Short mmCIF file of C-alpha atoms in Angstrom, two decimals:
data_model
loop_
_atom_site.label_atom_id
_atom_site.label_comp_id
_atom_site.label_asym_id
_atom_site.label_seq_id
_atom_site.Cartn_x
_atom_site.Cartn_y
_atom_site.Cartn_z
CA MET A 1 -134.27 18.92 -15.64
CA LEU A 2 -132.60 20.96 -18.36
CA ARG A 3 -130.12 18.14 -18.79
CA VAL A 4 -132.86 15.55 -19.33
CA ILE A 5 -134.67 17.78 -21.81
CA THR A 6 -131.39 18.35 -23.66
CA VAL A 7 -130.80 14.61 -23.93
CA ILE A 8 -134.33 14.00 -25.27
CA VAL A 9 -133.99 16.83 -27.79
CA LEU A 10 -130.60 15.50 -28.90
CA VAL A 11 -131.94 11.96 -29.35
CA LEU A 12 -134.77 13.26 -31.53
CA SER A 13 -132.33 15.48 -33.43
CA ILE A 14 -130.04 12.53 -34.15
CA VAL A 15 -132.93 10.58 -35.63
CA LEU A 16 -134.67 13.39 -37.48
CA LEU A 17 -132.39 16.35 -38.15
CA PRO A 18 -129.28 16.89 -40.31
CA TYR A 19 -125.93 16.07 -38.74
CA TRP A 20 -124.72 19.64 -39.07
CA LEU A 21 -127.33 20.56 -36.46
CA TYR A 22 -127.02 17.75 -33.94
CA LEU A 23 -123.24 17.27 -33.91
CA PRO A 24 -122.44 20.89 -32.91
CA ALA A 25 -125.34 20.75 -30.42
CA LEU A 26 -123.82 17.62 -28.91
CA VAL A 27 -120.41 19.26 -28.51
CA ILE A 28 -121.96 22.41 -27.00
CA SER A 29 -123.90 20.25 -24.54
CA MET A 30 -120.74 18.42 -23.53
CA VAL A 31 -119.04 21.74 -22.84
CA TYR A 32 -122.03 23.26 -21.05
CA PHE A 33 -123.01 20.44 -18.71
CA ARG A 34 -120.71 19.06 -16.05
CA LEU A 35 -119.63 15.44 -16.69
CA PHE A 36 -121.99 15.07 -19.63
CA TRP A 37 -121.36 11.34 -20.10
CA GLU A 38 -124.67 11.15 -21.96
CA GLY A 39 -122.80 12.81 -24.82
CA ILE A 40 -120.76 9.65 -25.30
CA ALA A 41 -123.92 7.53 -25.31
CA LEU A 42 -125.52 9.91 -27.83
CA ALA A 43 -122.44 9.74 -30.04
CA PHE A 44 -122.69 5.98 -29.84
CA LEU A 45 -126.31 6.28 -30.98
CA VAL A 46 -125.10 8.23 -34.05
CA ASP A 47 -122.58 5.49 -34.81
CA ALA A 48 -125.02 2.66 -34.20
CA LEU A 49 -127.64 4.19 -36.48
CA TYR A 50 -125.45 5.44 -39.30
CA GLY A 51 -121.92 4.07 -38.96
CA TYR A 52 -120.42 1.14 -40.77
CA GLY A 53 -117.09 -0.24 -41.89
CA THR A 54 -113.99 -0.99 -39.89
CA TRP A 55 -113.97 -0.54 -36.13
CA PHE A 56 -112.79 3.07 -36.06
CA SER A 57 -114.81 4.26 -39.04
CA HIS A 58 -117.89 2.62 -37.53
CA TYR A 59 -117.50 4.15 -34.08
CA GLN A 60 -115.53 7.30 -34.73
CA PHE A 61 -118.01 9.70 -33.15
CA SER A 62 -118.09 7.63 -29.94
CA VAL A 63 -114.31 7.84 -29.76
CA TYR A 64 -114.31 11.58 -30.52
CA ALA A 65 -116.95 12.12 -27.81
CA LEU A 66 -114.85 10.17 -25.31
CA ILE A 67 -111.80 12.26 -26.20
CA ILE A 68 -113.77 15.51 -25.84
CA PHE A 69 -115.13 14.28 -22.51
CA LEU A 70 -111.66 13.46 -21.22
CA ILE A 71 -110.21 16.76 -22.44
CA LEU A 72 -113.00 18.71 -20.80
CA LEU A 73 -112.62 16.87 -17.51
CA PRO A 74 -109.67 18.91 -16.18
CA ILE A 75 -110.53 22.23 -17.85
CA ARG A 76 -114.29 22.22 -17.35
CA ASP A 77 -114.11 23.79 -13.84
CA ASN A 78 -112.09 26.71 -15.14
CA LEU A 79 -114.70 27.76 -17.67
CA ARG A 80 -116.70 30.83 -16.71
CA PHE A 81 -120.13 29.29 -16.50
CA ASN A 82 -121.64 26.66 -14.33
CA ALA A 83 -124.43 24.21 -15.14
CA MET B 1 -88.74 16.50 14.55
CA LYS B 2 -91.36 17.85 12.22
CA THR B 3 -91.68 16.23 8.81
CA ASN B 4 -93.47 17.97 5.94
CA TYR B 5 -95.14 15.48 3.68
CA PRO B 6 -96.15 16.73 0.22
CA GLN B 7 -99.87 17.40 0.04
CA ARG B 8 -101.73 15.06 -2.20
CA ASN B 9 -103.51 16.79 -5.08
CA LYS B 10 -106.98 15.49 -4.30
CA ALA B 11 -108.73 17.36 -7.11
CA GLY B 12 -106.25 16.07 -9.69
CA PHE B 13 -106.50 12.54 -8.32
CA THR B 14 -110.31 12.64 -8.53
CA LYS B 15 -110.15 13.76 -12.15
CA TRP B 16 -107.74 10.99 -13.07
CA ARG B 17 -109.96 8.49 -11.31
CA THR B 18 -113.03 9.83 -13.13
CA ALA B 19 -111.19 9.60 -16.45
CA MET B 20 -110.13 6.02 -15.85
CA VAL B 21 -113.60 4.98 -14.68
CA THR B 22 -115.09 6.69 -17.75
CA ILE B 23 -112.79 4.80 -20.11
CA ILE B 24 -113.55 1.47 -18.44
CA ILE B 25 -117.30 2.13 -18.49
CA PHE B 26 -116.99 3.26 -22.12
CA VAL B 27 -115.39 -0.03 -23.15
CA ILE B 28 -117.96 -2.15 -21.30
CA VAL B 29 -121.01 -0.16 -22.41
CA PHE B 30 -119.62 0.10 -25.91
CA TYR B 31 -119.35 -3.68 -26.14
CA LEU B 32 -122.85 -4.21 -24.75
CA LEU B 33 -124.43 -1.57 -26.97
CA SER B 34 -122.68 -2.87 -30.09
CA LEU B 35 -124.73 -6.02 -29.62
CA VAL B 36 -128.00 -4.09 -29.87
CA LYS B 37 -127.19 -1.68 -32.72
CA LEU B 38 -129.48 -3.40 -35.23
CA PRO B 39 -132.51 -3.28 -32.92
CA LEU B 40 -131.76 0.44 -32.49
CA ILE B 41 -132.36 0.92 -36.22
CA SER B 42 -135.64 -0.98 -35.94
CA VAL B 43 -136.66 1.31 -33.07
CA ALA B 44 -135.78 4.43 -35.04
CA SER B 45 -137.36 3.34 -38.32
CA PRO B 46 -140.97 4.25 -37.34
CA LEU B 47 -139.72 7.75 -36.53
CA TRP B 48 -138.02 8.02 -39.93
CA LYS B 49 -141.12 6.76 -41.72
CA GLY B 50 -143.29 9.15 -39.72
CA GLU B 51 -140.96 12.01 -40.58
CA ASN B 52 -141.13 11.18 -44.29
CA LYS B 53 -144.93 11.04 -44.19
CA ALA B 54 -145.14 14.24 -42.16
CA THR B 55 -142.82 16.01 -44.58
CA LEU B 56 -144.99 15.04 -47.53
CA SER B 57 -148.24 15.94 -45.70
CA LEU B 58 -146.91 19.31 -44.56
CA ALA B 59 -145.77 20.03 -48.08
CA ASN B 60 -149.31 19.33 -49.32
CA VAL B 61 -150.88 21.57 -46.63
CA PHE B 62 -148.61 24.50 -47.38
CA SER B 63 -149.05 24.14 -51.12
CA PHE B 64 -152.81 24.50 -50.59
CA PHE B 65 -152.35 27.86 -48.91
CA SER B 66 -149.56 29.21 -50.97
CA SER B 67 -149.41 29.12 -54.71
CA LYS B 68 -145.83 30.35 -54.75
CA SER B 69 -144.75 27.53 -52.46
CA SER B 70 -146.56 24.98 -54.59
CA LEU B 71 -144.82 26.30 -57.65
CA VAL B 72 -141.48 26.04 -55.90
CA ARG B 73 -142.29 22.48 -54.87
CA GLU B 74 -143.43 21.58 -58.35
CA ASN B 75 -140.24 23.09 -59.66
CA GLN B 76 -138.21 20.98 -57.25
CA GLU B 77 -140.12 17.84 -58.22
CA LEU B 78 -139.55 18.57 -61.88
CA LYS B 79 -135.87 19.07 -61.19
CA LEU B 80 -135.79 15.73 -59.41
CA ALA B 81 -137.59 14.06 -62.28
CA LEU B 82 -135.18 15.65 -64.73
CA GLN B 83 -132.25 14.49 -62.62
CA SER B 84 -133.67 10.98 -62.57
CA ARG B 85 -134.14 10.99 -66.33
CA GLU B 86 -130.62 12.29 -66.79
CA ALA B 87 -129.24 9.50 -64.60
CA GLU B 88 -131.31 7.02 -66.57
CA ARG B 89 -130.08 8.39 -69.87
CA LEU B 90 -126.45 8.31 -68.75
CA ALA B 91 -126.82 4.78 -67.46
CA TYR B 92 -128.46 3.47 -70.57
CA VAL B 93 -126.20 4.86 -73.25
CA GLY B 94 -125.49 1.69 -75.18
CA TRP B 95 -125.68 -0.28 -71.97
CA GLN B 96 -128.71 -2.45 -72.45
CA GLU B 97 -127.73 -3.67 -75.88
CA ARG B 98 -124.17 -4.38 -74.80
CA GLU B 99 -125.22 -6.19 -71.63
CA ALA B 100 -127.84 -8.32 -73.39
CA GLU B 101 -125.37 -9.22 -76.10
CA LEU B 102 -122.57 -10.15 -73.70
CA LEU B 103 -124.78 -12.01 -71.25
CA GLY B 104 -126.39 -13.87 -74.12
CA LEU B 105 -122.96 -14.94 -75.33
CA LEU B 106 -121.96 -16.07 -71.86
CA GLY B 107 -125.28 -17.70 -71.12
CA ARG B 108 -125.71 -15.69 -67.92
CA LYS B 109 -128.72 -13.94 -66.45
CA GLY B 110 -128.96 -10.17 -66.05
CA GLU B 111 -129.20 -8.29 -62.75
CA ASN B 112 -132.41 -6.45 -63.32
CA GLU B 113 -134.37 -8.52 -60.81
CA GLY B 114 -134.25 -7.42 -57.21
CA VAL B 115 -136.05 -5.88 -54.30
CA ILE B 116 -137.32 -2.33 -54.50
CA ALA B 117 -136.87 -0.56 -51.17
CA SER B 118 -137.89 2.83 -49.88
CA VAL B 119 -135.17 5.03 -48.38
CA ILE B 120 -136.20 6.02 -44.86
CA ALA B 121 -133.04 7.87 -43.81
CA HIS B 122 -130.29 9.41 -45.89
CA PRO B 123 -127.65 12.13 -45.69
CA PRO B 124 -127.63 14.78 -44.25
CA GLN B 125 -129.36 12.98 -41.35
CA SER B 126 -126.44 10.61 -41.46
CA PRO B 127 -122.94 12.07 -41.09
CA TYR B 128 -121.68 9.06 -43.06
CA ASP B 129 -122.71 8.35 -46.67
CA VAL B 130 -125.27 5.80 -45.61
CA LEU B 131 -128.85 5.07 -46.59
CA ILE B 132 -131.28 3.19 -44.36
CA VAL B 133 -133.88 1.30 -46.39
CA ASP B 134 -137.05 -0.45 -45.33
CA ALA B 135 -136.24 -3.92 -46.66
CA GLY B 136 -134.43 -6.56 -44.65
CA THR B 137 -133.91 -10.27 -44.40
CA SER B 138 -137.68 -10.81 -44.42
CA SER B 139 -137.68 -9.41 -47.96
CA GLY B 140 -134.74 -11.55 -49.00
CA VAL B 141 -132.05 -8.89 -48.61
CA LEU B 142 -128.56 -10.13 -47.72
CA ALA B 143 -125.37 -8.36 -46.68
CA GLY B 144 -123.10 -7.69 -49.63
CA GLN B 145 -125.88 -7.28 -52.18
CA ARG B 146 -125.56 -4.37 -54.54
CA VAL B 147 -127.80 -1.35 -54.39
CA ARG B 148 -128.61 0.72 -57.43
CA MET B 149 -130.98 3.41 -58.54
CA PRO B 150 -134.08 2.00 -60.24
CA GLU B 151 -132.76 3.80 -63.34
CA GLY B 152 -129.55 1.73 -63.32
CA PRO B 153 -126.59 3.55 -61.70
CA LEU B 154 -124.87 1.72 -58.85
CA LEU B 155 -124.95 3.38 -55.44
CA GLY B 156 -123.37 0.99 -52.96
CA THR B 157 -123.71 -2.27 -51.11
CA ILE B 158 -125.73 -3.64 -48.22
CA VAL B 159 -123.49 -3.51 -45.16
CA GLU B 160 -125.87 -4.46 -42.36
CA VAL B 161 -129.23 -6.19 -42.40
CA SER B 162 -131.92 -6.65 -39.78
CA SER B 163 -135.25 -8.36 -40.32
CA SER B 164 -137.00 -5.26 -41.63
CA ASN B 165 -134.27 -2.72 -42.40
CA SER B 166 -130.92 -2.57 -44.12
CA LYS B 167 -128.01 -0.19 -44.08
CA VAL B 168 -126.54 0.74 -47.43
CA GLY B 169 -122.92 1.87 -47.51
CA LEU B 170 -122.52 4.17 -50.48
CA PHE B 171 -119.44 3.97 -52.69
CA SER B 172 -118.99 7.68 -52.06
CA SER B 173 -118.38 7.18 -48.33
CA SER B 174 -115.26 9.02 -47.30
CA GLY B 175 -112.16 6.91 -47.94
CA ASN B 176 -114.07 4.03 -49.54
CA GLU B 177 -112.17 2.66 -52.54
CA THR B 178 -113.97 1.13 -55.51
CA ASN B 179 -112.48 -0.40 -58.63
CA ALA B 180 -113.89 1.20 -61.75
CA THR B 181 -113.21 1.86 -65.40
CA LEU B 182 -112.97 5.19 -67.17
CA GLU B 183 -115.20 4.64 -70.18
CA ARG B 184 -113.41 7.02 -72.56
CA ASN B 185 -110.27 4.90 -72.82
CA ASN B 186 -111.05 1.81 -70.71
CA VAL B 187 -108.47 2.76 -68.10
CA SER B 188 -108.84 1.05 -64.74
CA VAL B 189 -109.17 3.59 -61.95
CA ILE B 190 -109.78 3.54 -58.23
CA LEU B 191 -112.68 5.72 -57.15
CA VAL B 192 -112.00 7.12 -53.70
CA GLY B 193 -115.10 8.27 -51.88
CA ALA B 194 -115.01 11.87 -50.72
CA GLY B 195 -118.39 12.00 -48.97
CA GLY B 196 -121.56 13.76 -50.05
CA GLY B 197 -121.87 11.69 -53.22
CA MET B 198 -118.47 12.84 -54.51
CA PHE B 199 -115.36 10.92 -55.58
CA ASN B 200 -111.69 11.64 -56.18
CA ILE B 201 -109.52 9.88 -58.74
CA SER B 202 -105.84 10.16 -59.38
CA LEU B 203 -104.78 9.56 -62.99
CA PRO B 204 -101.45 9.75 -64.82
CA ARG B 205 -101.22 13.08 -66.62
CA ASP B 206 -101.11 11.40 -70.04
CA VAL B 207 -104.52 9.80 -69.63
CA GLU B 208 -107.12 11.83 -71.46
CA VAL B 209 -110.17 12.70 -69.40
CA GLU B 210 -112.84 15.38 -69.83
CA PRO B 211 -115.70 16.64 -67.66
CA GLY B 212 -118.78 14.57 -68.43
CA ASP B 213 -116.88 11.32 -69.00
CA ARG B 214 -118.57 8.30 -67.49
CA ILE B 215 -116.96 6.05 -64.90
CA LEU B 216 -118.31 2.52 -64.91
CA SER B 217 -118.08 -0.37 -62.48
CA ALA B 218 -115.23 -2.78 -63.17
CA ASP B 219 -117.45 -5.85 -63.21
CA MET B 220 -119.23 -7.39 -66.16
CA SER B 221 -122.37 -5.26 -65.82
CA ALA B 222 -120.35 -2.03 -66.32
CA SER B 223 -122.93 0.00 -64.43
CA LEU B 224 -122.60 3.74 -64.16
CA LEU B 225 -120.85 4.81 -60.93
CA ALA B 226 -119.92 8.43 -61.45
CA VAL B 227 -119.50 11.23 -63.94
CA VAL B 228 -116.34 13.30 -64.17
CA GLY B 229 -116.98 16.83 -62.93
CA ASP B 230 -113.65 18.60 -62.75
CA VAL B 231 -110.09 17.85 -63.84
CA SER B 232 -107.15 19.72 -62.35
CA LEU B 233 -103.51 19.41 -63.29
CA LYS B 234 -100.59 21.49 -62.11
CA PRO B 235 -97.66 21.81 -64.53
CA THR B 236 -95.31 20.16 -62.05
CA ASP B 237 -97.57 17.23 -61.15
CA SER B 238 -97.31 13.74 -62.57
CA PHE B 239 -100.92 12.97 -61.79
CA LYS B 240 -104.23 14.60 -62.61
CA VAL B 241 -106.70 15.08 -59.80
CA VAL B 242 -110.15 14.23 -61.07
CA LYS B 243 -113.26 15.06 -59.11
CA ALA B 244 -116.31 13.02 -60.01
CA LYS B 245 -119.86 13.03 -58.72
CA GLY B 246 -122.40 10.29 -58.42
CA PRO B 247 -125.09 10.22 -61.08
CA THR B 248 -127.82 11.02 -58.59
CA ASN B 249 -128.39 13.30 -55.65
CA ILE B 250 -128.07 11.08 -52.56
CA PHE B 251 -129.70 13.74 -50.40
CA ASN B 252 -133.15 13.12 -51.85
CA THR B 253 -133.05 9.55 -53.10
CA ARG B 254 -136.41 7.92 -52.36
CA PHE B 255 -136.23 4.43 -53.83
CA VAL B 256 -133.45 1.97 -54.54
CA LEU B 257 -133.20 -1.42 -56.15
CA ILE B 258 -131.36 -4.15 -54.23
CA SER B 259 -129.99 -6.89 -56.46
CA GLN B 260 -127.40 -9.67 -56.40
#
């Protein structure tokens, strides 16, 4: 339930709030929740709404989110909290 | 005879499998979602418009209850108006006469006609230097058209258009390069976007440049693009590093003019 609420809050934040609020919140959510693949979709939403230009500059946050997701995959279980 | 087979690292294997599946799903979903990015903007635009209206309404409510707040708001509005007038003044220094004269000689039409659009989303909502405006193909807007302040300074170009909204890529977007001219000595420069409405320029150390100098577009209209803010030069460097800022504050731009 907390996960769903987080996603809804993040979607609204992406549309309405400054990026310096929703981008850190997105990263924290990806660290906090196990296999938070929604983070990649939310990063894609950021890119779809605001990105433009060449492929990487258009979709850079999606790629960063994927990288964070993949980095967290092996180390996530060793963190000292569980969600 | 007993044979010891190495134990398979199941946990590690699962993680690798998850990573590979994630990458494959990412590529597929990414491709599918990239087809619907423009409708996403149309879906979000009512929220942006609602937010803008709510912000204005809330400001009115609070100003009713608090005289100090209303004074602060009035002060901010006056600052904005002053900023707008300053941008207008900078853009119009000798510009109108020169443009009319040149265009008259060449028998060409000016660029003052266009579509006025309201900005519904702007930085810092966007991590990129991008504006979303409420005019699209239904209003005659096309990709590649130039976007300027109603007062004259150029801001950027239309990069994506849907039927009712457009995305404006600002010249100040990080890494974006724009050909321009330093007005003081008509030197061609390349404005490199630094984000947040700022630019960087690299100039040979012999080129004279002062804070406050205007940087104009390299085309015939010679529209204002930026104003030099800071010039730094180390004794050992061959080039000056010039920091320039756009003539307007992109964080509270409300209207833009879209022209050819």
